[in-house]
CSV table of C-alpha atoms in Angstrom, one decimal:
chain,number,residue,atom,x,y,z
A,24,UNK,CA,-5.9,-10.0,-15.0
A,25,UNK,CA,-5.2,-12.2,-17.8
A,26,UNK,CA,-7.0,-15.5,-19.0
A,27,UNK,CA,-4.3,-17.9,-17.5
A,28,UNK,CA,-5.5,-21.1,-15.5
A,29,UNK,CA,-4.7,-20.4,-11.5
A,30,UNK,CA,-3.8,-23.5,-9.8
A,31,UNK,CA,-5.4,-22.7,-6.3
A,32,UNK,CA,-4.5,-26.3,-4.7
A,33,UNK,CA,-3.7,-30.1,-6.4
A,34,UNK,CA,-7.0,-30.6,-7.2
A,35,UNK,CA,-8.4,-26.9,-7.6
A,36,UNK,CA,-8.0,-24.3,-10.5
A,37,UNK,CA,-9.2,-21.3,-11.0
A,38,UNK,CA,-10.2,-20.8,-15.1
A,39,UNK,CA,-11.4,-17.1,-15.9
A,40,UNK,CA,-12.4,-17.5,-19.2
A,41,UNK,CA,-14.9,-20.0,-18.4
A,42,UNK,CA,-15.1,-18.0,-15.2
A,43,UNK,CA,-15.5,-21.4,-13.0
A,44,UNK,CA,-13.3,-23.4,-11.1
A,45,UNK,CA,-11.9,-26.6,-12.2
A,46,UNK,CA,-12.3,-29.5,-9.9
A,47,UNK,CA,-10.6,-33.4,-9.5
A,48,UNK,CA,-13.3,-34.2,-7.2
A,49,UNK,CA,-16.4,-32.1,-7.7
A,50,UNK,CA,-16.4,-31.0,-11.2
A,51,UNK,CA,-16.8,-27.6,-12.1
A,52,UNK,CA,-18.4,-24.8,-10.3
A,53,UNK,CA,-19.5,-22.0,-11.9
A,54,UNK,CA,-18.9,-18.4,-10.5
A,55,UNK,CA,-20.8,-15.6,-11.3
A,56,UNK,CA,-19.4,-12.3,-12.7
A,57,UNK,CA,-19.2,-10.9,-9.8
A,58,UNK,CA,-17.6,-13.6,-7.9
A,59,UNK,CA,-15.4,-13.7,-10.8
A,60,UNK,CA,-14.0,-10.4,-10.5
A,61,UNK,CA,-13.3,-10.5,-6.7
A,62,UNK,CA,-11.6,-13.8,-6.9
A,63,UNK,CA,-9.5,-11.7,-9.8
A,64,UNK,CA,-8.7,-8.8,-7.7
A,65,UNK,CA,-7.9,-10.8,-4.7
A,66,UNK,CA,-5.5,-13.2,-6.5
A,67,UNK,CA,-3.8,-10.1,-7.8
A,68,UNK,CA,-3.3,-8.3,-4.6
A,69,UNK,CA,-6.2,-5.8,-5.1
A,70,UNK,CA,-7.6,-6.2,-1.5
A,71,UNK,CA,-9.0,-3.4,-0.3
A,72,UNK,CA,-12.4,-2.7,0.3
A,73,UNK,CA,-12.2,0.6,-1.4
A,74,UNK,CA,-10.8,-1.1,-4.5
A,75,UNK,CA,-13.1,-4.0,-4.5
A,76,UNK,CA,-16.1,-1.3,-4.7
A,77,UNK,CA,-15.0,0.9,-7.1
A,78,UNK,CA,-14.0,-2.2,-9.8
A,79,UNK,CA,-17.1,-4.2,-9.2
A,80,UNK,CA,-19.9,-2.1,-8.7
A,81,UNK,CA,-18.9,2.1,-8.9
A,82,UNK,CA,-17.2,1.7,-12.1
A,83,UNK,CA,-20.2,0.1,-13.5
A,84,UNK,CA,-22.3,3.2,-12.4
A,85,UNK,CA,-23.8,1.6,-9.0
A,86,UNK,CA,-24.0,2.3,-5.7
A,87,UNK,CA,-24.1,-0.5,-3.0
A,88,UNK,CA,-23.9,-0.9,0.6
A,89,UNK,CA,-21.9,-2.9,2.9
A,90,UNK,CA,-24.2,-5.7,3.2
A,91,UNK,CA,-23.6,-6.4,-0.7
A,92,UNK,CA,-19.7,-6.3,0.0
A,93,UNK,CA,-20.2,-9.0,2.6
A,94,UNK,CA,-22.7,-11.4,0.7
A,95,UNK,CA,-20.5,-11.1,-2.7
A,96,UNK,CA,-17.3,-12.2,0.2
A,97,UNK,CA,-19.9,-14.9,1.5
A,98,UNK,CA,-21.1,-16.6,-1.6
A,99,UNK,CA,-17.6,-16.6,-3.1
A,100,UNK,CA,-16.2,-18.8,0.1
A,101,UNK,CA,-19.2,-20.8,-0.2
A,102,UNK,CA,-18.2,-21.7,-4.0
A,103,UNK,CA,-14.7,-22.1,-3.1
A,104,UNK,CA,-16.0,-24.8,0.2
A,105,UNK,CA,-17.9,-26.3,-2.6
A,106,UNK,CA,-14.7,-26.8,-4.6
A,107,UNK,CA,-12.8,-28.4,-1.6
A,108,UNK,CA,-11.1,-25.7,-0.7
A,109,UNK,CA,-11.6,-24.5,3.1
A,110,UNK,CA,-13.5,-20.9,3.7
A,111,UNK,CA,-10.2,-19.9,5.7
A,112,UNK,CA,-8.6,-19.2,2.7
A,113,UNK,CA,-10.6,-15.7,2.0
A,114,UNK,CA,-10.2,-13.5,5.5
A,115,UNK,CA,-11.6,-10.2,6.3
A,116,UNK,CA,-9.6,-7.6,8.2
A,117,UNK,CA,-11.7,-4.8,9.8
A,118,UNK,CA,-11.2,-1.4,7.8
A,119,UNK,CA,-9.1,-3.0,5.3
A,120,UNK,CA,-10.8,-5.3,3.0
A,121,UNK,CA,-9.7,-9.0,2.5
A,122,UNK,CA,-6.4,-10.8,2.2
A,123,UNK,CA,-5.8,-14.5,0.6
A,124,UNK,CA,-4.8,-16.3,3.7
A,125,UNK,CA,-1.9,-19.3,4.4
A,126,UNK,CA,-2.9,-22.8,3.1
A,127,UNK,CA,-3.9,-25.1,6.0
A,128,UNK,CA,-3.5,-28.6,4.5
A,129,UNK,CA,-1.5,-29.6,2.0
A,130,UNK,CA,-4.2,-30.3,-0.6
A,131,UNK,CA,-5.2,-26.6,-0.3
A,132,UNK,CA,-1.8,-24.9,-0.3
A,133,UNK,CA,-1.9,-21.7,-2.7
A,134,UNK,CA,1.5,-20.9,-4.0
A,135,UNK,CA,3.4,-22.8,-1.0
A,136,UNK,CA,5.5,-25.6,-1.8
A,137,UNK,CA,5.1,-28.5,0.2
A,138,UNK,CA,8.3,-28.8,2.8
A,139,UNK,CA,11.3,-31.2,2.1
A,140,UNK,CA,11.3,-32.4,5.1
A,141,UNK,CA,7.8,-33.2,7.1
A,142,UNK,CA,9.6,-33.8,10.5
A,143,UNK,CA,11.4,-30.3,10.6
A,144,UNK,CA,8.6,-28.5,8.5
A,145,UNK,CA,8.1,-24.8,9.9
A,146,UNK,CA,4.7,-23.6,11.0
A,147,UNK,CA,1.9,-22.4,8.1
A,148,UNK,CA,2.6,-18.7,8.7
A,149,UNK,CA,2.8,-15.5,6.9
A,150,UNK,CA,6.1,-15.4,8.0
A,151,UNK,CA,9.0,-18.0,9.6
A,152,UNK,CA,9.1,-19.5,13.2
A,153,UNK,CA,12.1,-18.0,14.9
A,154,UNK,CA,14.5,-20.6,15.4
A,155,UNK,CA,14.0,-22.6,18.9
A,156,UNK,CA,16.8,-24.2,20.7
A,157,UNK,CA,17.4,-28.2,20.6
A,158,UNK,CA,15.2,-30.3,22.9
A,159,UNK,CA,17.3,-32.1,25.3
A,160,UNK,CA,17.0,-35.2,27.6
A,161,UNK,CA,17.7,-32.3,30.2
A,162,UNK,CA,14.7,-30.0,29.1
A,163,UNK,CA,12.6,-32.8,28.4
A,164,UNK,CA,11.6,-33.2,32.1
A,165,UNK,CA,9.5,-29.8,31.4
A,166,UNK,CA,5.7,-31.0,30.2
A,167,UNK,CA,5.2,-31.1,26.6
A,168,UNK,CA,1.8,-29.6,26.9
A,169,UNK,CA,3.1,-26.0,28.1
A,170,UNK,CA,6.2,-26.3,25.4
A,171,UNK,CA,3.5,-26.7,22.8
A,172,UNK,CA,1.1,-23.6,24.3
A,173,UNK,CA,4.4,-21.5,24.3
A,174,UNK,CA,5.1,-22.2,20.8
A,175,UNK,CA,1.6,-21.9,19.6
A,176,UNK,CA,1.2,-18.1,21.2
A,177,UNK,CA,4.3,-17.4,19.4
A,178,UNK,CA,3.3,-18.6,16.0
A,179,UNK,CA,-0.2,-16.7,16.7
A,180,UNK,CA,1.9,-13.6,17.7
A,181,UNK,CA,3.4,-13.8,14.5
A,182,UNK,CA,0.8,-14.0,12.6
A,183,UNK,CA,-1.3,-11.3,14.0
A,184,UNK,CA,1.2,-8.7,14.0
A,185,UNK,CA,1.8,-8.0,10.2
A,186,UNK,CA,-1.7,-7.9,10.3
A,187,UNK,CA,-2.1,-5.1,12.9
A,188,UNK,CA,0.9,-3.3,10.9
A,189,UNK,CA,-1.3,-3.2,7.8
A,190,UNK,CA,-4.6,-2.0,9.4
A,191,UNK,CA,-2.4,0.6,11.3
A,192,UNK,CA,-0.4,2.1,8.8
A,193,UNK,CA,-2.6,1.6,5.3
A,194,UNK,CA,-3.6,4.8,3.4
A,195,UNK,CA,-7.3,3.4,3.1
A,196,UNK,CA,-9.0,5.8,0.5
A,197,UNK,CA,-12.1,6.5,0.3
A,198,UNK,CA,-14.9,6.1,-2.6
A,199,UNK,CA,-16.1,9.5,-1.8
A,200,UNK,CA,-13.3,11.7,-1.2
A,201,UNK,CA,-14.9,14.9,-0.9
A,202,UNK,CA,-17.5,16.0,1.5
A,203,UNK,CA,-19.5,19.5,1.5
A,204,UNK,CA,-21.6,20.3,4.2
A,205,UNK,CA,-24.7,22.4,3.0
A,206,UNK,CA,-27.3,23.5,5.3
A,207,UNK,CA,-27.7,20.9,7.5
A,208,UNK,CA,-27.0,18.0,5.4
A,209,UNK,CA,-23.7,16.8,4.4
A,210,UNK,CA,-22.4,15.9,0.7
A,211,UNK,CA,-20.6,12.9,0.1
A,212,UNK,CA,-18.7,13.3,-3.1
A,213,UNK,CA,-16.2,11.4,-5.7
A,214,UNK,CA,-14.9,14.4,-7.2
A,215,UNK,CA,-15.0,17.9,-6.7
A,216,UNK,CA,-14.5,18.7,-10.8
A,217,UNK,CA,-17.3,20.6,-12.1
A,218,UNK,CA,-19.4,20.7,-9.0
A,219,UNK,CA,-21.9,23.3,-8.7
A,220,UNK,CA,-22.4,25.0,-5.2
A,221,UNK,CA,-25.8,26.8,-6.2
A,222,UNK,CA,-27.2,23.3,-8.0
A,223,UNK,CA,-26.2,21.8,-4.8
A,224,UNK,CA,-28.2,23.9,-2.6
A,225,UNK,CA,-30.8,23.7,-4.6
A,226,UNK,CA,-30.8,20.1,-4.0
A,227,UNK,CA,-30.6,20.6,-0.4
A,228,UNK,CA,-34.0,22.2,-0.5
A,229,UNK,CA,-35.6,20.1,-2.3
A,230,UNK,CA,-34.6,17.2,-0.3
A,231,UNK,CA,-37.4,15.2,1.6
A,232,UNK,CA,-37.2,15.5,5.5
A,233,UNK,CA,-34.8,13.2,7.2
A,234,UNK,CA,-32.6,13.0,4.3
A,235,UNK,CA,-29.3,13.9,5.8
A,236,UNK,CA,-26.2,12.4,3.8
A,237,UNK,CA,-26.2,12.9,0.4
A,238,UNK,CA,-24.0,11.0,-2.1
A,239,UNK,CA,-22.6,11.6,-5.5
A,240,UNK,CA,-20.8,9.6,-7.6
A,241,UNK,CA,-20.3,9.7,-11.9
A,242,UNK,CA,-18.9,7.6,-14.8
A,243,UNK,CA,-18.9,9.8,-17.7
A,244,UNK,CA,-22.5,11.4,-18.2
A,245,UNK,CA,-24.1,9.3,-15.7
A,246,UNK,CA,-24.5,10.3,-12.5
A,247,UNK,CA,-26.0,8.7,-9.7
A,248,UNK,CA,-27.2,9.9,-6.5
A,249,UNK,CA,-28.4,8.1,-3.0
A,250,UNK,CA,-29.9,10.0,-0.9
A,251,UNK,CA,-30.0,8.5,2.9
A,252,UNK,CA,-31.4,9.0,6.8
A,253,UNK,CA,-28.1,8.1,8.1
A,254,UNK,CA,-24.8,6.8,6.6
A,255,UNK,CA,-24.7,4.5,3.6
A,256,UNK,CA,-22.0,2.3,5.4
A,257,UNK,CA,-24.0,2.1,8.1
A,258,UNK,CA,-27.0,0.7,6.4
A,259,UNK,CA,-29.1,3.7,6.4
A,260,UNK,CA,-32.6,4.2,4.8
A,261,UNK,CA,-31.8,5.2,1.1
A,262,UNK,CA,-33.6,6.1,-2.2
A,263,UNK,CA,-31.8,5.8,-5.3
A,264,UNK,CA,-31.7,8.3,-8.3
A,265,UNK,CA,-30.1,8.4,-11.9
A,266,UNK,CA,-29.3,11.2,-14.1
A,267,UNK,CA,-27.7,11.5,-18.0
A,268,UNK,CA,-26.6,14.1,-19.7
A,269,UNK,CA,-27.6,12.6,-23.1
């Protein structure tokens, strides 16, 4: 992404060159690298978590686990709360990775234009309200409470289900896309290019006991290793390791 001011809302703008955002109200608040970069990828439509791991933390040669995903999500909202903006406006979908949601006041619209006409304005959603039929005298007799319930579990319907679609039907990649099972112990992998099946089992024996899931990952000639009792996204007991080739 380029160095261009964002305008998140009227009084909110996102300015990456002095990573922070610009506020009316509150002045403005600094973001860290990190937070920096998410806020980036999200803007651009870089959402999932796959993505969001490999720019942020595997490209830089490092290995994380899911709880650092959800803090760097967590901190980010906090700084955009602080900013005036509400938390809503970062969402997590399950096995997907995070979206940039529908403004809910008009102060905090992100690229929605405010409606022409307040009266007749259609619901915040993803997508339009189907249209509904003129209220009459006639159907007026019918309480406006169960109109309203009707009308709100349609709107809720309709934004659920692109949703859903998503989740269903992405192609969610994986960091490591390669797995070898060796004795007993499987290997998690980025690549299978230049891997070698007697240095691996090698590695297998000299594993400590308990040590079950093995993973691999390497930028250039580094190449880091976490070895764990249990899966990494599952926030298994892990020890870190670090080769070069240099």
């Amino acid at each position: 992404m380029n160095n261009e001011e964002i305008s998140l809302s009227a009084s909110v703008t996102f300015v990456p060159e002095k990573s922070s955002l610009a506020t009316v109200d509150h002045g403005d608040i600094h973001l860290t690298p990190n937070e920096r970069r998410l806020l980036e990828l999200i803007l651009s439509g870089k959402c999932k978590k796959e993505t969001i791991f490999e720019e942020i933390w595997l490209n830089q040669g490092m290995i994380v686990s899911e709880s650092s995903y959800h803090q760097l999500i967590k901190m980010l909202r906090r700084k955009l709360q602080n900013a005036g903006l509400p938390g809503s406006i970062i969402k997590t979908i399950p096995r997907y990775g995070v979206v940039l949601a529908p403004c809910e006041t008009q102060d905090s619209e992100v690229a929605c234009p405010p409606p022409e006409e307040p009266d007749n304005a259609s619901c915040p959603t993803p997508v339009d309200c189907p249209s509904l039929p003129a209220i009459t005298a006639e159907s007026m007799k019918t309480p406006s409470r169960q109109y309203g319930t009707l009308l709100a579990a349609l709107c809720s319907l309709l934004i659920i289900l692109p949703t859903l679609v998503v989740v269903c039907t992405a192609d969610t990649p994986q960091a490591f896309q390669e797995n070898l099972y060796v004795d007993g112990v499987m290997f998690h992998l980025s690549s299978l290019r230049s891997v070698d099946r007697q240095a691996l089992a090698r590695k297998r024996h000299a594993l400590p006991a308990g040590i079950n899931n093995v993973y691999i990952a390497s930028n250039g000639p580094k190449v880091f290793v976490a070895q764990c009792e249990g899966e990494l996204s599952q926030e298994g007991k892990c020890g870190y390791e670090y080769y070069s080739s240099y």
